[in-house]
Short mmCIF file of C-alpha atoms in Angstrom, two decimals:
data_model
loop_
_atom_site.label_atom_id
_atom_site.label_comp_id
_atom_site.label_asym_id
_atom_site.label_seq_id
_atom_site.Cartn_x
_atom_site.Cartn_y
_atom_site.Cartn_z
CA UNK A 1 61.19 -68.36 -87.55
CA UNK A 2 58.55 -69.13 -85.19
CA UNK A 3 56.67 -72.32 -84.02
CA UNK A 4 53.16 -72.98 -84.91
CA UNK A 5 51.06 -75.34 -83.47
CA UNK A 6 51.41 -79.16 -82.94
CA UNK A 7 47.93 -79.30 -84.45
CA UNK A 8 48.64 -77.55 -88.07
CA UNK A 9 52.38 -79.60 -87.99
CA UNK A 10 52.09 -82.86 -90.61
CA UNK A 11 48.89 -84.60 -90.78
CA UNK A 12 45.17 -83.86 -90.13
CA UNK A 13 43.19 -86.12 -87.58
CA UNK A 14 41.43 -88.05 -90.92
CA UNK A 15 44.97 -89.01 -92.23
CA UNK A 16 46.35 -90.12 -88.74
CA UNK A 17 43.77 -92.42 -88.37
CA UNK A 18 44.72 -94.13 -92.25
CA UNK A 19 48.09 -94.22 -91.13
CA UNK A 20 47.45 -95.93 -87.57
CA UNK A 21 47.52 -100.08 -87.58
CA UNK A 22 45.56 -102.29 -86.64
CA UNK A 23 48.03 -104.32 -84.76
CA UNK A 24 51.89 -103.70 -85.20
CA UNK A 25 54.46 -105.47 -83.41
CA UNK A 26 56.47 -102.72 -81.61
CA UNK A 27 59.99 -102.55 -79.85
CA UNK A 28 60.29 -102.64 -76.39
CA UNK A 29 62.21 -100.24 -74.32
CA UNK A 30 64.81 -99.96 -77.51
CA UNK A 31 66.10 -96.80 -76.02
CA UNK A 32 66.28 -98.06 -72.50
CA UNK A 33 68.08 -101.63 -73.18
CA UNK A 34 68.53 -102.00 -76.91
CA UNK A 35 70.75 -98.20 -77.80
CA UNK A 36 72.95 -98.43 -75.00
CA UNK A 37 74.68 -101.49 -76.11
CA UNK A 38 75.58 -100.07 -79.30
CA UNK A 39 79.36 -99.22 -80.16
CA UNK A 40 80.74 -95.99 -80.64
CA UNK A 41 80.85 -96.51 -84.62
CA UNK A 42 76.86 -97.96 -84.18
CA UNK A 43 75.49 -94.94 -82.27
CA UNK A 44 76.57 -92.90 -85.45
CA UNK A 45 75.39 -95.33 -87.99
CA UNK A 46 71.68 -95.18 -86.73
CA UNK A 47 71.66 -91.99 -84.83
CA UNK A 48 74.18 -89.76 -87.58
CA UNK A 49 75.94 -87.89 -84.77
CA UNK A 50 78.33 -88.94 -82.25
CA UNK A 51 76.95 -90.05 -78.43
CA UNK A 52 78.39 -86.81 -76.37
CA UNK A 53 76.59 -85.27 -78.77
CA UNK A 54 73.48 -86.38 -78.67
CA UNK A 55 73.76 -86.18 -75.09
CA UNK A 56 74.63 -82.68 -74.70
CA UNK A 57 71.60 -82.37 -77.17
CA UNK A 58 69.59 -83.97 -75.03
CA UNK A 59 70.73 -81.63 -71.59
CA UNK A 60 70.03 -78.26 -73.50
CA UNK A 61 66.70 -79.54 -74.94
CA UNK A 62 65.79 -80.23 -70.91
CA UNK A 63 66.31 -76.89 -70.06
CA UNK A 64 64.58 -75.42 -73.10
CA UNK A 65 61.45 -73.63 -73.20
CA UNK A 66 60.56 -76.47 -76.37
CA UNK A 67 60.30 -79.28 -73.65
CA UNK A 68 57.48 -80.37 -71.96
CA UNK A 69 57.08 -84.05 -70.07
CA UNK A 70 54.49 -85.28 -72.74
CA UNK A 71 51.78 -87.92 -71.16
CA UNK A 72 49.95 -90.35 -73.13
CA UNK A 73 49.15 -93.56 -73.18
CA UNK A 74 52.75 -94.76 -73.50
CA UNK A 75 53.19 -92.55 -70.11
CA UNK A 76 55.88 -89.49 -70.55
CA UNK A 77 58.92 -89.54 -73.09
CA UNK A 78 62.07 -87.89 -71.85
CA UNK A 79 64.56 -85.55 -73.43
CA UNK A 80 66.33 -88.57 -74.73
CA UNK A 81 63.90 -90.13 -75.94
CA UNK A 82 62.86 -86.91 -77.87
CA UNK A 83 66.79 -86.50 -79.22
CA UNK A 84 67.17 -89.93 -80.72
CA UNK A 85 63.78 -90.11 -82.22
CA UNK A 86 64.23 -86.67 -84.54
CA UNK A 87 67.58 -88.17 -84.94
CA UNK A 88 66.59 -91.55 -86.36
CA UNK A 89 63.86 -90.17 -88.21
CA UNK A 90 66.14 -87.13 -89.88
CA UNK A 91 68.71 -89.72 -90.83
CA UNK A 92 67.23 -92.19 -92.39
CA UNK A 93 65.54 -91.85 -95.96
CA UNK A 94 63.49 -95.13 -96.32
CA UNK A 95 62.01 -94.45 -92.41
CA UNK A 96 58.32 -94.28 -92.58
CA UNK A 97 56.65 -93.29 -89.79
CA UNK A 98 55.38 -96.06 -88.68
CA UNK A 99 58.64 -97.43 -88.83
CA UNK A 100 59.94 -94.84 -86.30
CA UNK A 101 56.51 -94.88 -84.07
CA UNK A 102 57.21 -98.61 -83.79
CA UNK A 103 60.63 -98.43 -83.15
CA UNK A 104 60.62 -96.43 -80.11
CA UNK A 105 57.44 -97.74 -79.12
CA UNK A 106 54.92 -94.41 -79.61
CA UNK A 107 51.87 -93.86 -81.64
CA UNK A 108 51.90 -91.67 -84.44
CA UNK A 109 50.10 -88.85 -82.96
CA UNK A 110 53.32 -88.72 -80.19
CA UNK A 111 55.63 -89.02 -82.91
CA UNK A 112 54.36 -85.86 -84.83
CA UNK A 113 54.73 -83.43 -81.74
CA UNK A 114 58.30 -85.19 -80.87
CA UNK A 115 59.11 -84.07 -84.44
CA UNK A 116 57.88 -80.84 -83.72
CA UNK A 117 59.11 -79.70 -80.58
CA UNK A 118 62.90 -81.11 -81.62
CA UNK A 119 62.74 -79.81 -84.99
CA UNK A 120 62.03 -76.40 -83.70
CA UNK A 121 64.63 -76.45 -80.55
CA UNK A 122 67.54 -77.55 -83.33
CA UNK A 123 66.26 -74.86 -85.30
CA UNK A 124 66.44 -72.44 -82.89
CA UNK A 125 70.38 -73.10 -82.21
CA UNK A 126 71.25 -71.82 -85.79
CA UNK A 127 71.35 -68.62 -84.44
CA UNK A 128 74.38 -69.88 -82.10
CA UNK A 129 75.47 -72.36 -84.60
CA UNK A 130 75.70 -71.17 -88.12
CA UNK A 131 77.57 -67.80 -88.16
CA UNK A 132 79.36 -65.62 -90.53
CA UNK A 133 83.12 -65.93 -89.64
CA UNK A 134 84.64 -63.62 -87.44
CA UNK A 135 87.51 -61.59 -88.43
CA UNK A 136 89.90 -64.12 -87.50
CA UNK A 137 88.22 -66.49 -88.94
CA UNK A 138 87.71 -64.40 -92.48
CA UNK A 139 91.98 -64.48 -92.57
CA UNK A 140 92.25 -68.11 -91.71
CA UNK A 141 89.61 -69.36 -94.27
CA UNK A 142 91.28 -66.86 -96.96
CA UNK A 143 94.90 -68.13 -96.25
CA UNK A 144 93.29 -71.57 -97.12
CA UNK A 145 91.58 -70.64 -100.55
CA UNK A 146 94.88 -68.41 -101.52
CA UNK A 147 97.00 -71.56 -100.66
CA UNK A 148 94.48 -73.38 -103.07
CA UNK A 149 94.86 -71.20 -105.92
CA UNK A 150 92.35 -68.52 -105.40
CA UNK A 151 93.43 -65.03 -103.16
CA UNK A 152 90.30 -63.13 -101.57
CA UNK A 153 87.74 -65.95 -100.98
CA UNK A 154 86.37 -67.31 -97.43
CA UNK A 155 83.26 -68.79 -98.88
CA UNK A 156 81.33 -70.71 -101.36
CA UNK A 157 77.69 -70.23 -102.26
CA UNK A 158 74.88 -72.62 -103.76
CA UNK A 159 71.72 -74.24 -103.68
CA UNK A 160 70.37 -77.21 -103.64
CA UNK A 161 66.44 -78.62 -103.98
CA UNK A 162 64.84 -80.70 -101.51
CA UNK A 163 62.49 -83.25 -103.01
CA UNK A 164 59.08 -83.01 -101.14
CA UNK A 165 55.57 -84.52 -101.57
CA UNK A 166 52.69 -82.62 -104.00
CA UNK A 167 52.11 -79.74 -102.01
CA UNK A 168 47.96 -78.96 -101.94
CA UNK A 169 48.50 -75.12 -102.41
CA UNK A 170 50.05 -74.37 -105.68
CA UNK A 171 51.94 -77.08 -107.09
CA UNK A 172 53.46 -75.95 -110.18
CA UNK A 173 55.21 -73.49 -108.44
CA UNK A 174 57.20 -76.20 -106.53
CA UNK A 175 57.70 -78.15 -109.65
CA UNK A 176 61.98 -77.95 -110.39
CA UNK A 177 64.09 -77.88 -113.65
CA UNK A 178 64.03 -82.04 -112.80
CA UNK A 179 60.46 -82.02 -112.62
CA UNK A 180 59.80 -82.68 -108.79
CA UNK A 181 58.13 -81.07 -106.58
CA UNK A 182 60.86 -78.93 -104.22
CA UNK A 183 62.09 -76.27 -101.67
CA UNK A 184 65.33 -74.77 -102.43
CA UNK A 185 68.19 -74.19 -99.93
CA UNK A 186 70.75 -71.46 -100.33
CA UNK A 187 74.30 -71.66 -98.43
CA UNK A 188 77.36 -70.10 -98.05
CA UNK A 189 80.16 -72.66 -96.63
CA UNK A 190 84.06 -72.51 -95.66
CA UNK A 191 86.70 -74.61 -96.67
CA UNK A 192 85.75 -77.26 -93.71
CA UNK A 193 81.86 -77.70 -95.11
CA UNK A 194 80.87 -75.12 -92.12
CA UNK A 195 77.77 -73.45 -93.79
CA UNK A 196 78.27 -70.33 -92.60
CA UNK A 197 74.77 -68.50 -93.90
CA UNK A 198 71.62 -70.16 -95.32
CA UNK A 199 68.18 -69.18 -97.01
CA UNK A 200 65.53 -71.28 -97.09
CA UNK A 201 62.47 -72.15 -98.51
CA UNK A 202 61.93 -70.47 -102.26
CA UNK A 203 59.68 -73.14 -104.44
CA UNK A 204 61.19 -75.48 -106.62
CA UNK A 205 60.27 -73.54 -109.95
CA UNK A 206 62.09 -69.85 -109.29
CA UNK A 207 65.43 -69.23 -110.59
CA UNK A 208 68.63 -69.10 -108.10
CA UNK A 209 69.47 -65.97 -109.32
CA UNK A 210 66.09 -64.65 -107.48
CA UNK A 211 66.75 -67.14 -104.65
CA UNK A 212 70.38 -65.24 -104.11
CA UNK A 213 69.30 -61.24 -105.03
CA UNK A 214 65.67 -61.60 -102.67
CA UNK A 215 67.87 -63.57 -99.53
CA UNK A 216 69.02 -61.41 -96.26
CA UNK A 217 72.61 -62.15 -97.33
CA UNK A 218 72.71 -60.91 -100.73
CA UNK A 219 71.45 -57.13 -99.22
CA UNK A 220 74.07 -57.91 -96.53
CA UNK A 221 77.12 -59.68 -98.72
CA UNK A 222 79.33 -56.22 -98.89
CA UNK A 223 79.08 -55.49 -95.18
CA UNK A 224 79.69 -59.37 -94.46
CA UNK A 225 82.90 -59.54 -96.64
CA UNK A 226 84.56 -56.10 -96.97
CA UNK A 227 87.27 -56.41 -99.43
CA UNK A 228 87.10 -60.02 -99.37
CA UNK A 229 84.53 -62.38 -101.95
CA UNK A 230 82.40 -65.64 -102.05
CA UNK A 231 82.77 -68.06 -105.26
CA UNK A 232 79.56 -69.17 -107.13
CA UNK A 233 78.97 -70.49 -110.38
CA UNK A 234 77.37 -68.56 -113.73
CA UNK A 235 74.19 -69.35 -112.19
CA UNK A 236 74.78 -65.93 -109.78
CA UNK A 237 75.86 -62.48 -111.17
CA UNK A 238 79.33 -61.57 -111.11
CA UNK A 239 79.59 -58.45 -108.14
CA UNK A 240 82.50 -57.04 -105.46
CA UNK A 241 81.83 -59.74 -103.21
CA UNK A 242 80.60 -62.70 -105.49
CA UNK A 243 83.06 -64.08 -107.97
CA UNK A 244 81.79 -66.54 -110.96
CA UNK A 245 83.47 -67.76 -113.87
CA UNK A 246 83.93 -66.66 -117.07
CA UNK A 247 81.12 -67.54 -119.04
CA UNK A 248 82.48 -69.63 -121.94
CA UNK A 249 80.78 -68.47 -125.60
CA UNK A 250 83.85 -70.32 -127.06
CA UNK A 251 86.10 -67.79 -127.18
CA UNK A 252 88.33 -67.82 -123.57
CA UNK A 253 92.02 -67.21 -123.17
CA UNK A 254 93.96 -68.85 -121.60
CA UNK A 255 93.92 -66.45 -118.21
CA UNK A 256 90.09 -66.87 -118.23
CA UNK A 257 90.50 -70.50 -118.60
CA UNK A 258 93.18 -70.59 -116.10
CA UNK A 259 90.76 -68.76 -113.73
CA UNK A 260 88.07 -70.80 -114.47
CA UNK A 261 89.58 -73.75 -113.05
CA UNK A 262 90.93 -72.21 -109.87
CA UNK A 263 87.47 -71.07 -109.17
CA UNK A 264 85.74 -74.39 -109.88
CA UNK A 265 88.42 -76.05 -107.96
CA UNK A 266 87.78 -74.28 -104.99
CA UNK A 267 84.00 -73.73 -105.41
CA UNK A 268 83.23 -77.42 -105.17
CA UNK A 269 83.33 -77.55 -101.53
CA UNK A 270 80.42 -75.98 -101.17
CA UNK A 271 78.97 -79.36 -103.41
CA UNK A 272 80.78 -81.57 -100.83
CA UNK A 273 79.05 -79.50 -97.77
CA UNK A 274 75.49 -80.54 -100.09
CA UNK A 275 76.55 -84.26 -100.59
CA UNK A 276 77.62 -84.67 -96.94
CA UNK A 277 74.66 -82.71 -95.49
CA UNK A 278 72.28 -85.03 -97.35
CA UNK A 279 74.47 -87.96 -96.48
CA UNK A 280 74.04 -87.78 -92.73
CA UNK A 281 70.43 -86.47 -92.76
CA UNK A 282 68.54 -88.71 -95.87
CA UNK A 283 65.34 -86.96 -94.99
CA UNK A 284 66.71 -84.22 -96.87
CA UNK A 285 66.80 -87.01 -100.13
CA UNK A 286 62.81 -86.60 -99.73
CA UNK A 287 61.14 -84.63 -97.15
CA UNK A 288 57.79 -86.39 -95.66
CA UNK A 289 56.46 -83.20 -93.88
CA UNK A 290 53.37 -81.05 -95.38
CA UNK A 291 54.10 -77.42 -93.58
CA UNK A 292 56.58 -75.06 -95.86
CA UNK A 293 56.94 -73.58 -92.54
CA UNK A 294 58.29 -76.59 -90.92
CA UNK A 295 59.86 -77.91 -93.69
CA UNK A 296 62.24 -74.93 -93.71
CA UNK A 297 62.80 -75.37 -89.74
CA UNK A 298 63.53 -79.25 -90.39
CA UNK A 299 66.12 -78.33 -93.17
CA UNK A 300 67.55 -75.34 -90.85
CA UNK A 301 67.80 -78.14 -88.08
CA UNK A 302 69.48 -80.49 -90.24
CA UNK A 303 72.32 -77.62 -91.01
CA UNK A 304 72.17 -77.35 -87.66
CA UNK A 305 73.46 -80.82 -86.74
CA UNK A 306 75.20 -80.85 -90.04
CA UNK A 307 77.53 -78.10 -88.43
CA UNK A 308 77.78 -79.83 -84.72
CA UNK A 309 79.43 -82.67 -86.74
CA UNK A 310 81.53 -80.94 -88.78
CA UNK A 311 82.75 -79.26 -85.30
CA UNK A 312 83.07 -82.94 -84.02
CA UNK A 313 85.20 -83.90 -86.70
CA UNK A 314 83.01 -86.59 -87.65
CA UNK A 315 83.50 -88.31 -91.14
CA UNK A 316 81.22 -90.30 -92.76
CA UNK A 317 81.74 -93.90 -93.97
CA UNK A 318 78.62 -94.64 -95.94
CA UNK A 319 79.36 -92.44 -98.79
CA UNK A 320 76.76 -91.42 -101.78
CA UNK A 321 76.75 -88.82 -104.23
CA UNK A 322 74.73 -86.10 -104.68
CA UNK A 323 73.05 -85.20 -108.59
CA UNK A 324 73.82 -81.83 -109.67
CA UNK A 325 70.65 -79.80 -109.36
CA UNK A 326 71.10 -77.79 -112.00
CA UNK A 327 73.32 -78.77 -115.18
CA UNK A 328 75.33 -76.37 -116.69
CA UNK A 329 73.37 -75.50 -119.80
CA UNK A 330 70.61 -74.32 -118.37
CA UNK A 331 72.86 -71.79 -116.39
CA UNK A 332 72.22 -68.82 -118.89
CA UNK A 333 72.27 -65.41 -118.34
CA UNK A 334 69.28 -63.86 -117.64
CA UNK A 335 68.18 -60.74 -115.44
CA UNK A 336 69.02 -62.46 -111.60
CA UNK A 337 72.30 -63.41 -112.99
CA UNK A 338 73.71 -59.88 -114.49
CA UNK A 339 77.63 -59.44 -113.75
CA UNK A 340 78.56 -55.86 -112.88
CA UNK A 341 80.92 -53.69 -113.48
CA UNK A 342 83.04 -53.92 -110.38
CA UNK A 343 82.67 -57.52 -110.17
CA UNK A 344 83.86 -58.06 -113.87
CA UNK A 345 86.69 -55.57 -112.66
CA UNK A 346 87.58 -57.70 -109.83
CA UNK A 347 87.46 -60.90 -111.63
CA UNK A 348 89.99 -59.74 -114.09
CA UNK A 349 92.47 -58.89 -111.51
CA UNK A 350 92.53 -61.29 -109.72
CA UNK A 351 92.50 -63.67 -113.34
CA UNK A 352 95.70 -61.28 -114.45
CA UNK A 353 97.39 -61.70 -110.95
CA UNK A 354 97.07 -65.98 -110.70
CA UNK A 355 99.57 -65.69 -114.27
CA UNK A 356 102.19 -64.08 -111.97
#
């Protein structure tokens, strides 16, 4: 993906001046005096990541070809500065931007092209960060699911919809099965919540199915798992490399059943990789930003942090759930979900060999 410019990024000149105050009462030097006092646990409860790692963040952006000193009339903001502003404003759902602009003590304007220029440095460290698992990986991950019930597997797929605003361009297209406006996000995720591949940006309205048979990783899923699979639910079609369940027309036996439950037991991590994602970056609950373009660099950034801490180790205390973005009758076959033959085939196996 590439950058565009700071000028076409969230708001027009006409809307920034609505959204500027009169008179606001602003924090002083909150970065300088107020975040360094903050505890270990703190840091992560306003900032969503640990402190080295906002740091080391904050070292690589310096170096970057995405960092410029910016002058203004609040003088230049430093890499830091940059870091735990995208990090405040990605992690917390009921920020507005004022809010942020007055928390770190910028005008809107600044706060746009901070958003920017971070947004599309994370972004650009998915290529580094979010990688199909080596070969040694491929065996550890499939010793996990095998020891879980389910032989073959080092992934999970799904999707998920990101609530946005009323885009101006074709709205109905964005409108989801829950009847708000959304972007879709596909992923692929290990047993630790690593996404591990992700496609992004389909509207709201077109069928997962599509999302999964137009992505890069659906023409590339044989080459990326050999003789191994992914798990996904009767929302995808059934191939080689893509188990599903069973579809249940009343009529399963008992191995299909059987099947059925080792797959949805050790699909739902890729659910849990959703929940947590969302979780530690509530921007995702409702995007604020007006590009598609930089919309789907924002939610490739997010992943990208998403992974760091799951590298980190980092668990989350505040803990909500995520809705189920698409419930389970409205999972019916159709043409973007048509098993085939050497999936079925597979499936079967595999069903016949868990009874042994």
């Amino acid at each position: 993906m590439s950058s565009e410019s700071e000028t076409d990024f969230l708001w027009s000149d006409e809307e920034l001046e609505m959204l500027q105050p009169q008179k606001r009462q602003r924090i002083e030097n909150y970065v300088e005096d107020v975040v360094p006092q903050y505890n270990d646990r703190e840091f992560v409860e306003h900032f969503r990541v640990r402190r080295h790692v906002a740091d080391d963040l904050c070292e690589r952006f310096r170096n970057s070809r995405f960092y410029n000193y910016q002058a203004g009339g609040n003088g230049k903001l430093l890499p830091l500065q940059h870091i735990l502003i995208f990090l405040w404003f990605a992690g917390h759902k009921a920020a507005g931007f004022r809010d942020v602009a007055d928390r770190f003590n910028i005008c809107i304007s600044s706060l746009r092209c901070v958003i920017q220029r971070v947004t599309n440095f994370i972004s650009d460290l998915g290529r580094e960060v979010i990688k199909w698992p080596s070969a040694e990986e491929r065996a550890e991950i499939e010793a996990h699911f095998r020891g879980n019930g389910l032989p073959g597997a080092i992934g999970a797929i799904d999707g998920s919809h990101i609530r946005i605003d009323r885009p101006q361009k074709d709205p109905q297209s964005y409108m989801s099965r829950k009847n708000y406006f959304s972007i879709q996000l596909q992923v692929v995720c290990d047993q630790n919540r690593r996404i591990r591949d992700l496609f992004i940006g389909y509207p709201g309205s077109v069928h997962d199915g599509r999302v999964f048979r137009t992505s890069t990783h659906y023409h590339t899923l044989e080459e990326k798992c050999g003789d191994f699979h992914i798990l996904g639910d009767s929302v995808y079609p059934c191939t080689r490399n893509l188990l599903t369940p069973f579809r249940n027309t009343g009529s399963l036996s008992r191995v299909q059943c059987e099947f059925n439950r080792a797959l949805s037991k050790n699909r739902c991590v890729v659910e849990h990789c959703f929940g947590l994602l969302k979780q530690r970056f509530r921007q995702l609950y409702h995007l604020k930003l007006r590009s598609a373009r930089e919309m789907a660099h924002f939610i490739r950034a997010c992943c990208v942090l998403h992974n760091l801490a799951v590298e980190d180790n980092l668990e989350l205390e505040d803990n909500e759930g995520e809705e189920d973005d698409a419930p389970a009758e409205e999972r019916i076959v159709g043409f973007y979900n048509r098993d085939d033959r050497s999936g079925i085939a597979k499936r079967n196996m595999i069903a016949a060999q868990l009874q042994m």
